[in-house]
Short mmCIF file of C-alpha atoms and ligand atoms in Angstrom, two decimals:
data_model
loop_
_atom_site.label_atom_id
_atom_site.label_comp_id
_atom_site.label_asym_id
_atom_site.label_seq_id
_atom_site.Cartn_x
_atom_site.Cartn_y
_atom_site.Cartn_z
CA MET A 1 19.12 17.15 50.96
CA THR A 2 20.79 21.29 52.51
CA GLU A 3 23.24 22.44 50.50
CA ARG A 4 27.03 21.99 51.51
CA THR A 5 29.78 25.04 51.48
CA SER A 6 32.99 22.22 50.57
CA GLY A 7 33.91 19.63 48.43
CA ALA A 8 32.72 18.17 45.37
CA GLN A 9 32.37 14.69 47.40
CA SER A 10 29.27 12.98 46.62
CA GLU A 11 27.15 12.07 49.45
CA PRO A 12 26.19 9.27 51.32
CA GLU A 13 24.15 6.55 49.63
CA VAL A 14 21.75 4.86 52.08
CA ILE A 15 23.04 1.38 53.23
CA TYR A 16 20.91 1.13 56.27
CA SER A 17 17.50 2.28 56.36
CA ALA A 18 15.96 4.91 59.59
CA GLU A 19 13.23 2.45 59.23
CA ALA A 20 15.14 -0.54 59.28
CA ILE A 21 17.68 0.87 61.97
CA ALA A 22 14.59 1.17 64.64
CA ALA A 23 13.86 -2.18 63.44
CA ARG A 24 16.25 -3.42 64.38
CA MET A 25 16.86 -1.89 68.04
CA GLU A 26 14.03 -3.54 68.89
CA GLU A 27 16.05 -6.77 67.95
CA LEU A 28 18.81 -5.88 69.49
CA ALA A 29 17.26 -4.79 73.14
CA GLN A 30 15.93 -8.16 72.80
CA GLU A 31 19.33 -9.90 72.18
CA ILE A 32 20.86 -8.05 75.34
CA SER A 33 18.38 -8.74 77.61
CA ALA A 34 18.28 -12.34 76.80
CA ARG A 35 21.54 -12.54 78.76
CA LYS A 36 20.39 -11.81 82.03
CA LEU A 37 22.75 -8.96 82.75
CA ASP A 38 22.36 -7.74 86.33
CA ARG A 39 23.32 -3.53 87.28
CA LEU A 40 23.73 -3.10 83.50
CA LEU A 41 25.98 0.10 83.18
CA ILE A 42 26.68 0.85 79.00
CA VAL A 43 29.57 2.50 78.41
CA ALA A 44 28.80 4.28 75.48
CA VAL A 45 32.46 5.74 72.69
CA LEU A 46 31.67 8.70 71.91
CA LYS A 47 31.73 10.71 69.52
CA GLY A 48 29.95 8.23 67.17
CA SER A 49 27.94 6.41 69.18
CA PHE A 50 25.53 8.49 70.71
CA VAL A 51 23.16 8.13 68.52
CA PHE A 52 23.07 4.85 68.82
CA ALA A 53 23.54 5.06 72.52
CA ALA A 54 20.38 6.27 72.13
CA ASP A 55 17.80 4.94 70.30
CA LEU A 56 19.29 1.32 72.34
CA ILE A 57 18.52 2.50 75.86
CA ARG A 58 14.70 3.17 75.05
CA ALA A 59 14.76 -0.11 72.97
CA LEU A 60 15.95 -1.60 76.70
CA HIS A 61 13.84 0.69 78.39
CA ARG A 62 10.73 -0.38 76.62
CA ILE A 63 11.69 -4.34 77.07
CA GLY A 64 12.14 -3.51 80.98
CA LEU A 65 15.14 -3.04 81.61
CA GLU A 66 17.08 0.29 83.83
CA PRO A 67 20.95 0.32 82.85
CA GLU A 68 22.90 3.00 84.10
CA VAL A 69 24.83 4.96 81.12
CA ASP A 70 27.85 6.14 81.26
CA PHE A 71 30.30 7.92 78.41
CA LEU A 72 33.73 7.70 77.32
CA THR A 73 35.26 10.05 75.32
CA LEU A 74 38.20 8.24 72.62
CA SER A 75 40.62 9.62 70.01
CA SER A 76 42.01 7.69 67.20
CA TYR A 77 43.53 10.88 65.83
CA ARG A 78 40.81 9.75 62.57
CA LYS A 79 40.68 13.19 60.58
CA SER A 80 39.57 11.57 57.72
CA LYS A 81 38.43 8.35 56.35
CA THR A 82 42.20 6.30 57.93
CA SER A 83 43.57 6.12 61.14
CA SER A 84 46.82 6.50 62.96
CA GLY A 85 46.34 3.61 65.08
CA LYS A 86 46.98 5.20 68.16
CA VAL A 87 43.93 5.83 70.67
CA GLU A 88 43.49 8.38 73.60
CA ILE A 89 41.27 9.70 76.80
CA LEU A 90 39.74 12.64 75.82
CA ARG A 91 36.60 12.43 78.93
CA ASP A 92 36.97 9.61 80.95
CA LEU A 93 34.07 8.23 82.57
CA ASP A 94 31.74 9.58 85.32
CA LEU A 95 31.13 5.70 87.54
CA GLY A 96 32.93 3.32 88.04
CA VAL A 97 32.89 -0.10 86.96
CA GLU A 98 33.75 -1.93 89.72
CA GLY A 99 32.17 -5.03 89.89
CA ARG A 100 30.47 -4.19 87.24
CA ASN A 101 28.53 -5.95 83.50
CA VAL A 102 29.31 -3.17 81.26
CA LEU A 103 28.14 -2.84 78.31
CA LEU A 104 30.58 -1.27 75.87
CA ILE A 105 28.32 0.25 72.70
CA ASP A 106 30.74 2.03 69.11
CA ASP A 107 29.74 2.58 66.18
CA VAL A 108 32.23 1.04 64.29
CA LEU A 109 34.10 -2.34 65.14
CA ASP A 110 36.99 -1.67 61.97
CA SER A 111 40.65 -2.55 63.04
CA GLY A 112 39.71 -2.92 66.57
CA ARG A 113 41.97 -0.83 68.53
CA THR A 114 39.27 0.95 70.06
CA LEU A 115 37.33 -1.32 71.37
CA VAL A 116 40.03 -3.01 72.90
CA PHE A 117 41.12 -0.25 73.96
CA ALA A 118 38.28 0.43 76.35
CA LYS A 119 37.51 -2.80 76.86
CA ASP A 120 41.13 -2.73 78.43
CA LEU A 121 40.58 -0.13 80.55
CA ILE A 122 37.19 -1.06 81.87
CA ALA A 123 38.64 -4.63 82.28
CA ALA A 124 41.56 -2.96 84.50
CA ARG A 125 39.23 -0.75 86.81
CA GLY A 126 37.50 -4.73 88.09
CA ALA A 127 34.39 -4.60 86.38
CA LYS A 128 33.27 -7.92 86.42
CA ASN A 129 31.75 -8.70 82.35
CA ILE A 130 32.14 -6.83 79.31
CA LEU A 131 30.54 -7.71 76.24
CA THR A 132 30.52 -5.04 73.68
CA CYS A 133 27.70 -3.65 71.22
CA VAL A 134 28.36 -1.93 67.79
CA LEU A 135 26.69 -0.54 64.98
CA ILE A 136 28.27 -1.33 62.35
CA ASP A 137 30.81 -4.65 62.46
CA LYS A 138 32.96 -4.53 59.67
CA LYS A 139 33.88 -7.25 58.39
CA VAL A 140 37.22 -6.15 57.42
CA SER A 141 41.13 -7.30 59.06
CA ARG A 142 41.51 -6.68 62.43
CA ALA A 143 44.94 -4.48 63.48
CA VAL A 144 44.25 -6.70 66.97
CA ASP A 145 41.59 -9.88 67.96
CA VAL A 146 38.78 -8.43 69.11
CA SER A 147 35.80 -9.29 67.75
CA ALA A 148 31.79 -7.90 68.84
CA ASP A 149 29.25 -9.79 70.88
CA PHE A 150 26.34 -8.31 69.74
CA SER A 151 25.95 -6.20 66.54
CA ALA A 152 23.03 -4.23 64.89
CA PHE A 153 24.62 -4.84 61.38
CA GLU A 154 27.43 -5.52 58.60
CA GLY A 155 29.78 -3.14 56.70
CA GLY A 156 32.41 -3.60 54.79
CA ASP A 157 35.37 -1.96 53.22
CA GLU A 158 33.80 1.56 52.67
CA PHE A 159 33.26 4.29 55.41
CA VAL A 160 30.09 4.55 56.50
CA VAL A 161 27.83 8.24 57.63
CA GLY A 162 25.25 8.96 59.56
CA TYR A 163 23.27 7.64 63.00
CA GLY A 164 26.23 9.94 64.94
CA MET A 165 28.52 8.40 62.58
CA ASP A 166 30.82 11.34 60.55
CA VAL A 167 33.95 11.75 58.26
CA ALA A 168 35.54 14.82 59.31
CA HIS A 169 32.50 16.33 61.84
CA ARG A 170 30.14 15.76 59.06
CA TYR A 171 27.13 13.88 58.14
CA ARG A 172 26.35 13.17 62.15
CA GLU A 173 22.41 14.30 61.56
CA LEU A 174 21.71 11.98 59.12
CA PRO A 175 18.52 9.51 60.54
CA PHE A 176 20.25 6.67 58.04
CA VAL A 177 23.89 4.69 57.44
CA GLY A 178 24.97 6.36 54.54
CA ARG A 179 28.48 5.47 52.34
CA MET A 180 31.05 7.12 51.16
CA SER A 181 32.22 6.60 47.71
CA LYS A 182 35.43 5.92 47.52
CA ASP A 183 37.42 9.32 46.32
P1 IMP B 1 38.88 1.45 65.16
O1 IMP B 1 39.40 1.76 66.56
O2 IMP B 1 39.72 0.58 63.82
O3 IMP B 1 38.81 -0.78 65.21
O4 IMP B 1 37.49 1.81 64.41
C1 IMP B 1 36.74 2.71 65.05
C2 IMP B 1 36.51 3.85 65.45
O5 IMP B 1 37.33 4.93 64.20
C3 IMP B 1 35.28 3.96 65.63
O6 IMP B 1 35.21 4.38 67.29
C4 IMP B 1 35.22 4.96 64.77
O7 IMP B 1 34.60 7.00 65.57
C5 IMP B 1 35.97 4.80 63.77
N1 IMP B 1 35.21 4.13 62.21
C6 IMP B 1 36.31 3.66 62.27
N2 IMP B 1 35.75 3.45 60.40
C7 IMP B 1 34.34 4.25 60.68
C8 IMP B 1 33.88 4.58 59.69
O8 IMP B 1 33.41 3.84 58.62
N3 IMP B 1 32.99 5.57 59.66
C9 IMP B 1 32.83 6.13 60.65
N4 IMP B 1 33.88 6.50 61.38
C10 IMP B 1 34.74 4.67 62.02
MG1 MG B 2 34.54 6.39 67.55
#
């Protein structure tokens, strides 16, 4: 791994390898396809879900789906490993969602605030049906009542990075999901 210039923090420890993630993407695509969602619109919440979404849409393509894709950039003011609880739109969707089957994709389901914010926004704009899909479903107590319809993996009360996910803008480039040590 390349040398980092700042911080004495230890490097992430692999919890889901690139191979494990690739295999799970194919299964997840099958699970989504089984719901027979016509005119599917995927909404990927940025930045954290960009790698996940990129792999998932290609797994969906391999089994014959043709989703449209849009992006919603949200900020939860998470500068380090804790959330402030406030979610804001940094960049809105381009496409309309009215009458659409929407699959909302995010990297991590933790307190639930981000997913609920995005779901409520899309519902208020008249989506026909909204399903949610996360890479890591953290099995922790939620601040708001929400669950993911699909999840690639479960997580615990620990901070995960890699495969698009960061801590203070680092580690998005890692091909695996890793955990940070609790210091
Ligand atoms: P929630 O709103 O508390 O559910 O947190 C979800 C958002 O916080 C996700 O969109 C992630 O961007 C971020 N997040 C939460 N936990 C982690 C983590 O362990 N690693 C990286 N990002 C996280
Ligand atoms: Mg996020």
